[in-house]
Amino acid sequence: MIMEDLQQLLPEMYMKRPIIIAGPCSVESEKQVLTTAKELASNGIKIFRGGIWKPRTSPGGFEGVGAQGLPWMKKVKEETGMLVATEVANRNHVELALAVDIDILWIGARTSANPFAMQEIADALKDYGKDVPVLVKNPVNPDLELWIGAMQRIYNAGIRKLGAIHRGFSTYGKHLYRNLPQWHIPIELQRRMPNLPIFCDPSHIAGKRELIASLSQQALDMNFAGLIIESHCDPDVALSDKNQQVTPEVLNLILNTLVLRDKSTTTENLTLLRQQIDHINDEILELLAKRMRVTSEIGQFKKEHDMPVIQQARYNDLMEHLVKSGEELGLAPDFVRTILAAIHEESVRKQIEIVNR
């Protein structure tokens, strides 16, 4: 696994803090690359990231400098001793990157959502014949199976130095974050693949540099293996994603203010509290089962009286009332809405099943 590989390469850094990968969203010039890399290296960063090819939503935008930037990455290795990482999206990218000894490859969210592209990359890695470290970002949409499937393709190509990057999920409308974290998805990935190192990309989740520190802390609190953060020597003039990049100086400040939790502390004192949680969980399930039995009775009534299953006005009033009540009890409105929406969806499903018998 890549975690073991990086621990061997960087034992001193790993003992002090989680693995940090940092560098600009896009490499733009040799001067920008080397200036940023040297500043990061002086602050103890051991892995430099830089986008050579940049997928853009609309044509006409800056799509990276392309292969001409690869020698700049190689120069970073020579002049700083850092490992270098870049994004690949097809066979040509893989071949060009590995030809100049790029140390770590990552696969972006748009690419990981495309099984054909993932298989093309997997085939290129298999042909290369070496176990190069590969990190796979989550797909743009919140689909855990698609994320796992993307990594399985890389694994089947013989890659064992494999890791994941959580960069959040695309959404529509205005939100605090550029991409919603939906932490439950990487948490479930950790549960199902406990030996897989997961890195957090707070830059892409945030979309705004002022949110990076808090997101980084959340990731470390959830035992992520490390962070991949966009850092530029002059982010305000960056050619891509300037609002989510920080200077190496600011990055150093962020990293030095992060709190690392003590993983060796015993959990014996939590036993009674966990027993309470287990008991409450059982009570919640019993209440939900009771609620669904009542829902079934309502469904039968609606069937007998030819009533529509969904009563939208009733649902809206109920949601408004319960969200307000939840706030008074100290529950976050979004949390209450999510729970109620899931319960309502299951209630509607059961009633539709009944009326169509």
Coordinates of N, CA and C in Angstrom, one line a residue, residues 2 9 30 93 101 110 200 240 252 269 299 346:
I2 N 0.4 2.3 -0.5 CA 1.1 3.5 -0.7 C 1.5 4.1 0.7
L9 N 9.8 6.0 2.8 CA 10.5 7.0 2.1 C 10.7 8.2 3.0
E30 N 8.3 27.7 -15.5 CA 9.4 27.1 -14.7 C 9.6 27.9 -13.4
H93 N -1.0 10.5 -21.0 CA -0.6 11.2 -19.8 C 0.3 10.3 -19.0
D101 N 9.9 10.1 -14.8 CA 10.0 9.7 -13.4 C 9.2 10.5 -12.5
R110 N -13.3 13.7 -12.5 CA -14.1 13.5 -13.8 C -13.6 12.2 -14.4
C200 N -7.3 13.7 2.1 CA -8.3 14.7 2.0 C -7.8 15.9 1.1
S240 N -5.6 29.1 -12.7 CA -6.7 28.2 -12.4 C -6.9 28.1 -10.9
N252 N 2.1 26.7 5.7 CA 2.9 26.4 6.9 C 2.2 26.7 8.2
N269 N -12.5 4.1 29.1 CA -13.4 5.0 29.8 C -14.7 5.3 28.9
G299 N -51.3 3.7 4.5 CA -51.3 3.3 3.1 C -52.5 2.5 2.7
E346 N -38.9 6.5 2.5 CA -39.2 5.1 2.8 C -40.7 4.9 3.1

